[in-house]
PDB file of C-alpha atoms in Angstrom:
ATOM      1  CA  MET A   1      -0.256   0.193   0.591  1.00  0.00           C
ATOM      2  CA  ASP A   2       1.401   3.237  -1.070  1.00  0.00           C
ATOM      3  CA  ILE A   3       0.549   5.615   2.036  1.00  0.00           C
ATOM      4  CA  GLU A   4       1.019   9.609   1.809  1.00  0.00           C
ATOM      5  CA  ILE A   5       2.452  11.432   5.641  1.00  0.00           C
ATOM      6  CA  ASP A   6       1.095  14.476   6.024  1.00  0.00           C
ATOM      7  CA  VAL A   7       3.279  15.662   9.431  1.00  0.00           C
ATOM      8  CA  GLU A   8       1.752  19.477  10.938  1.00  0.00           C
ATOM      9  CA  HIS A   9       1.828  20.016  14.644  1.00  0.00           C
ATOM     10  CA  TRP A  10       3.322  17.489  15.859  1.00  0.00           C
ATOM     11  CA  PRO A  11       6.556  16.576  17.640  1.00  0.00           C
ATOM     12  CA  GLU A  12       9.532  16.165  15.845  1.00  0.00           C
ATOM     13  CA  GLN A  13      10.194  12.566  15.042  1.00  0.00           C
ATOM     14  CA  ASP A  14       9.296  10.100  12.432  1.00  0.00           C
ATOM     15  CA  TRP A  15       5.539   9.641  12.637  1.00  0.00           C
ATOM     16  CA  GLY A  16       6.534   9.385   8.676  1.00  0.00           C
ATOM     17  CA  ASP A  17       8.110   5.431   9.741  1.00  0.00           C
ATOM     18  CA  LEU A  18       5.668   4.560  12.348  1.00  0.00           C
ATOM     19  CA  GLY A  19       3.118   4.969   9.993  1.00  0.00           C
ATOM     20  CA  LEU A  20       4.756   3.144   7.115  1.00  0.00           C
ATOM     21  CA  LYS A  21       4.849   0.366  10.067  1.00  0.00           C
ATOM     22  CA  ALA A  22       1.857   0.377  11.544  1.00  0.00           C
ATOM     23  CA  ALA A  23       0.007   0.254   7.790  1.00  0.00           C
ATOM     24  CA  ASP A  24       2.061  -2.470   7.241  1.00  0.00           C
ATOM     25  CA  ALA A  25       1.270  -4.371  10.551  1.00  0.00           C
ATOM     26  CA  ALA A  26      -2.262  -3.443   9.376  1.00  0.00           C
ATOM     27  CA  ALA A  27      -1.381  -5.286   6.281  1.00  0.00           C
ATOM     28  CA  LEU A  28      -0.505  -8.262   8.220  1.00  0.00           C
ATOM     29  CA  VAL A  29      -3.938  -8.885  10.123  1.00  0.00           C
ATOM     30  CA  ALA A  30      -5.890  -7.221   7.139  1.00  0.00           C
ATOM     31  CA  PRO A  31      -4.228  -8.865   4.302  1.00  0.00           C
ATOM     32  CA  GLU A  32      -6.826  -7.169   1.443  1.00  0.00           C
ATOM     33  CA  MET A  33      -4.790  -3.604   2.331  1.00  0.00           C
ATOM     34  CA  ALA A  34      -1.670  -5.780   1.646  1.00  0.00           C
ATOM     35  CA  LEU A  35      -2.087  -4.602  -2.469  1.00  0.00           C
ATOM     36  CA  SER A  36       0.284  -2.454  -3.769  1.00  0.00           C
ATOM     37  CA  ARG A  37      -2.079  -0.921  -6.487  1.00  0.00           C
ATOM     38  CA  LEU A  38      -3.597   0.675  -3.560  1.00  0.00           C
ATOM     39  CA  SER A  39      -2.987   4.148  -1.466  1.00  0.00           C
ATOM     40  CA  VAL A  40      -3.799   5.976   1.603  1.00  0.00           C
ATOM     41  CA  SER A  41      -3.422   9.421   3.095  1.00  0.00           C
ATOM     42  CA  LEU A  42      -2.190  10.340   6.364  1.00  0.00           C
ATOM     43  CA  LEU A  43      -2.438  13.898   8.225  1.00  0.00           C
ATOM     44  CA  PHE A  44      -0.432  14.531  11.601  1.00  0.00           C
ATOM     45  CA  THR A  45      -2.358  17.249  12.680  1.00  0.00           C
ATOM     46  CA  ASN A  46      -3.626  18.951  15.497  1.00  0.00           C
ATOM     47  CA  ASP A  47      -7.736  18.844  17.571  1.00  0.00           C
ATOM     48  CA  ALA A  48      -8.482  22.490  16.078  1.00  0.00           C
ATOM     49  CA  GLU A  49      -7.812  20.725  12.696  1.00  0.00           C
ATOM     50  CA  VAL A  50      -9.352  17.552  13.506  1.00  0.00           C
ATOM     51  CA  HIS A  51     -12.029  19.050  14.885  1.00  0.00           C
ATOM     52  CA  THR A  52     -12.930  21.423  11.399  1.00  0.00           C
ATOM     53  CA  LEU A  53     -13.132  17.641   9.821  1.00  0.00           C
ATOM     54  CA  ASN A  54     -15.533  16.176  11.783  1.00  0.00           C
ATOM     55  CA  ARG A  55     -17.731  19.157  12.190  1.00  0.00           C
ATOM     56  CA  GLU A  56     -17.610  19.315   8.708  1.00  0.00           C
ATOM     57  CA  TRP A  57     -17.899  15.596   7.312  1.00  0.00           C
ATOM     58  CA  ARG A  58     -19.164  14.206   9.964  1.00  0.00           C
ATOM     59  CA  GLY A  59     -21.445  16.508  11.924  1.00  0.00           C
ATOM     60  CA  LYS A  60     -20.227  16.087  15.424  1.00  0.00           C
ATOM     61  CA  ASP A  61     -19.175  19.719  16.528  1.00  0.00           C
ATOM     62  CA  LYS A  62     -15.676  18.096  19.020  1.00  0.00           C
ATOM     63  CA  PRO A  63     -12.285  16.771  18.246  1.00  0.00           C
ATOM     64  CA  THR A  64     -10.967  13.141  18.438  1.00  0.00           C
ATOM     65  CA  ASN A  65      -8.103  11.434  17.599  1.00  0.00           C
ATOM     66  CA  VAL A  66      -8.490   9.771  14.727  1.00  0.00           C
ATOM     67  CA  LEU A  67     -10.639  10.381  11.733  1.00  0.00           C
ATOM     68  CA  SER A  68     -11.024   8.272   8.821  1.00  0.00           C
ATOM     69  CA  PHE A  69     -12.758   8.559   5.755  1.00  0.00           C
ATOM     70  CA  PRO A  70     -13.138   5.485   3.625  1.00  0.00           C
ATOM     71  CA  MET A  71     -13.396   5.868  -0.265  1.00  0.00           C
ATOM     72  CA  LEU A  72     -13.614   2.433  -0.960  1.00  0.00           C
ATOM     73  CA  SER A  73     -16.766   0.054   0.306  1.00  0.00           C
ATOM     74  CA  ARG A  74     -15.970  -3.351   1.687  1.00  0.00           C
ATOM     75  CA  ALA A  75     -17.416  -5.066  -0.682  1.00  0.00           C
ATOM     76  CA  GLN A  76     -15.479  -3.240  -3.795  1.00  0.00           C
ATOM     77  CA  LEU A  77     -11.785  -3.726  -1.550  1.00  0.00           C
ATOM     78  CA  LEU A  78     -12.378  -7.778  -1.800  1.00  0.00           C
ATOM     79  CA  GLU A  79     -13.660  -7.518  -4.988  1.00  0.00           C
ATOM     80  CA  LEU A  80     -10.310  -5.476  -6.062  1.00  0.00           C
ATOM     81  CA  ALA A  81      -7.997  -6.976  -7.964  1.00  0.00           C
ATOM     82  CA  SER A  82      -3.756  -7.716  -7.738  1.00  0.00           C
ATOM     83  CA  ASP A  83      -3.202  -5.947 -10.890  1.00  0.00           C
ATOM     84  CA  GLY A  84      -4.762  -2.770 -12.298  1.00  0.00           C
ATOM     85  CA  PRO A  85      -4.603   1.695 -12.054  1.00  0.00           C
ATOM     86  CA  PRO A  86      -4.402   2.885  -7.919  1.00  0.00           C
ATOM     87  CA  GLU A  87      -6.810   2.894  -5.849  1.00  0.00           C
ATOM     88  CA  MET A  88      -7.585   5.344  -3.515  1.00  0.00           C
ATOM     89  CA  LEU A  89      -8.916   3.870  -0.106  1.00  0.00           C
ATOM     90  CA  GLY A  90      -9.221   6.712   2.210  1.00  0.00           C
ATOM     91  CA  ASP A  91      -7.654   9.371   3.978  1.00  0.00           C
ATOM     92  CA  LEU A  92      -6.987   9.410   8.643  1.00  0.00           C
ATOM     93  CA  ALA A  93      -6.072  11.941  10.483  1.00  0.00           C
ATOM     94  CA  LEU A  94      -4.459  12.460  13.804  1.00  0.00           C
ATOM     95  CA  ALA A  95      -4.914  15.114  16.407  1.00  0.00           C
ATOM     96  CA  TYR A  96      -1.597  15.582  18.887  1.00  0.00           C
ATOM     97  CA  GLU A  97      -3.303  17.241  21.477  1.00  0.00           C
ATOM     98  CA  THR A  98      -6.141  14.353  22.192  1.00  0.00           C
ATOM     99  CA  CYS A  99      -3.365  12.094  21.243  1.00  0.00           C
ATOM    100  CA  ALA A 100      -0.882  12.919  23.843  1.00  0.00           C
ATOM    101  CA  ARG A 101      -3.392  13.497  26.697  1.00  0.00           C
ATOM    102  CA  GLU A 102      -5.092   9.615  25.868  1.00  0.00           C
ATOM    103  CA  ALA A 103      -1.232   8.199  25.943  1.00  0.00           C
ATOM    104  CA  GLU A 104      -0.452  10.378  29.222  1.00  0.00           C
ATOM    105  CA  GLU A 105      -4.021   9.100  30.929  1.00  0.00           C
ATOM    106  CA  LYS A 106      -2.928   5.494  29.574  1.00  0.00           C
ATOM    107  CA  SER A 107       1.324   5.866  30.864  1.00  0.00           C
ATOM    108  CA  ILE A 108       1.795   4.693  27.003  1.00  0.00           C
ATOM    109  CA  PRO A 109       4.687   6.391  24.674  1.00  0.00           C
ATOM    110  CA  LEU A 110       2.667   8.354  22.463  1.00  0.00           C
ATOM    111  CA  GLU A 111       4.043   6.427  19.743  1.00  0.00           C
ATOM    112  CA  HIS A 112       2.772   3.250  20.133  1.00  0.00           C
ATOM    113  CA  HIS A 113      -1.078   5.218  20.745  1.00  0.00           C
ATOM    114  CA  ALA A 114      -0.522   6.698  17.341  1.00  0.00           C
ATOM    115  CA  ALA A 115      -0.076   3.012  16.093  1.00  0.00           C
ATOM    116  CA  HIS A 116      -2.503   1.868  17.632  1.00  0.00           C
ATOM    117  CA  LEU A 117      -4.994   5.024  16.246  1.00  0.00           C
ATOM    118  CA  ILE A 118      -3.352   4.416  12.444  1.00  0.00           C
ATOM    119  CA  ILE A 119      -3.875   0.904  12.860  1.00  0.00           C
ATOM    120  CA  HIS A 120      -7.939   1.034  13.860  1.00  0.00           C
ATOM    121  CA  GLY A 121      -8.184   4.374  11.453  1.00  0.00           C
ATOM    122  CA  LEU A 122      -6.665   2.208   8.149  1.00  0.00           C
ATOM    123  CA  LEU A 123      -9.248  -1.109   9.288  1.00  0.00           C
ATOM    124  CA  HIS A 124     -11.691   1.601   9.402  1.00  0.00           C
ATOM    125  CA  LEU A 125     -10.762   2.269   5.688  1.00  0.00           C
ATOM    126  CA  ALA A 126     -10.868  -1.146   5.025  1.00  0.00           C
ATOM    127  CA  GLY A 127     -14.456  -1.547   6.222  1.00  0.00           C
ATOM    128  CA  TYR A 128     -14.897  -3.167   9.675  1.00  0.00           C
ATOM    129  CA  ASP A 129     -16.346  -1.094  12.010  1.00  0.00           C
ATOM    130  CA  HIS A 130     -16.570  -1.728  16.101  1.00  0.00           C
ATOM    131  CA  GLU A 131     -20.029   0.361  16.253  1.00  0.00           C
ATOM    132  CA  THR A 132     -22.058  -1.998  14.205  1.00  0.00           C
ATOM    133  CA  SER A 133     -22.267  -4.607  17.328  1.00  0.00           C
ATOM    134  CA  PRO A 134     -20.208  -6.294  19.972  1.00  0.00           C
ATOM    135  CA  GLU A 135     -19.207  -8.957  18.211  1.00  0.00           C
ATOM    136  CA  ASP A 136     -18.020  -6.887  15.171  1.00  0.00           C
ATOM    137  CA  ALA A 137     -15.490  -4.493  18.356  1.00  0.00           C
ATOM    138  CA  ASP A 138     -14.710  -7.579  19.538  1.00  0.00           C
ATOM    139  CA  ALA A 139     -12.794  -9.093  16.279  1.00  0.00           C
ATOM    140  CA  MET A 140     -11.098  -5.178  15.337  1.00  0.00           C
ATOM    141  CA  GLU A 141      -9.991  -5.266  18.633  1.00  0.00           C
ATOM    142  CA  ALA A 142      -8.279  -8.474  18.100  1.00  0.00           C
ATOM    143  CA  LEU A 143      -6.951  -7.171  14.700  1.00  0.00           C
ATOM    144  CA  GLU A 144      -5.921  -4.547  16.458  1.00  0.00           C
ATOM    145  CA  ILE A 145      -4.094  -6.433  18.970  1.00  0.00           C
ATOM    146  CA  ALA A 146      -2.728  -8.788  16.314  1.00  0.00           C
ATOM    147  CA  ALA A 147      -1.485  -5.863  14.626  1.00  0.00           C
ATOM    148  CA  LEU A 148      -0.199  -3.696  17.511  1.00  0.00           C
ATOM    149  CA  ALA A 149       1.785  -7.050  18.814  1.00  0.00           C
ATOM    150  CA  SER A 150       3.509  -7.632  15.159  1.00  0.00           C
ATOM    151  CA  MET A 151       5.164  -3.707  16.115  1.00  0.00           C
ATOM    152  CA  GLY A 152       6.200  -5.484  19.974  1.00  0.00           C
ATOM    153  CA  ILE A 153       3.260  -3.245  21.452  1.00  0.00           C
ATOM    154  CA  ALA A 154       1.000  -4.396  24.603  1.00  0.00           C
ATOM    155  CA  ASP A 155      -2.762  -5.034  24.072  1.00  0.00           C
ATOM    156  CA  PRO A 156      -4.594  -1.681  23.926  1.00  0.00           C
ATOM    157  CA  TYR A 157      -7.519  -3.195  25.683  1.00  0.00           C
ATOM    158  CA  GLY A 158      -5.168  -5.789  28.665  1.00  0.00           C
ATOM    159  CA  ASP A 159      -6.493  -3.481  31.170  1.00  0.00           C
ATOM    160  CA  ARG A 160     -10.123  -3.434  31.311  1.00  0.00           C
ATOM    161  CA  ASP A 161     -11.802  -6.880  32.757  1.00  0.00           C
TER     162      ASP A 161
END
């Protein structure tokens, strides 16, 4: 998968490399995303920009940690042949202040939380949805846990028993 990465308003660090590693990890657990003809844009931005995007495109007047904007349905993604013209899977945007606050609240490195959110967003782009049913939520979380484990990152859901 080709990933266009734009970093604005995040501290100096190689966020692009983290985005690529998270995409590779997501493709390990959801092989339909391993097509080289797929592309995704990933924006590391701030709460103000994500707030605006959330309000304008989702009708929610607040920032959030990650937004995903799919451009293919799950059925379209699953029907794609391995060869052919480039296909845009969708766009992701991560909000720095919200991500940093959540990472601090969870006492985890920001890099780990950002990797989790990128994987979460990519799975949404691939048609996975945790809001449709408890079973779908469990399935999506299992994929996230497996993808993060492949990166050496602990289960982000492990503390909720």
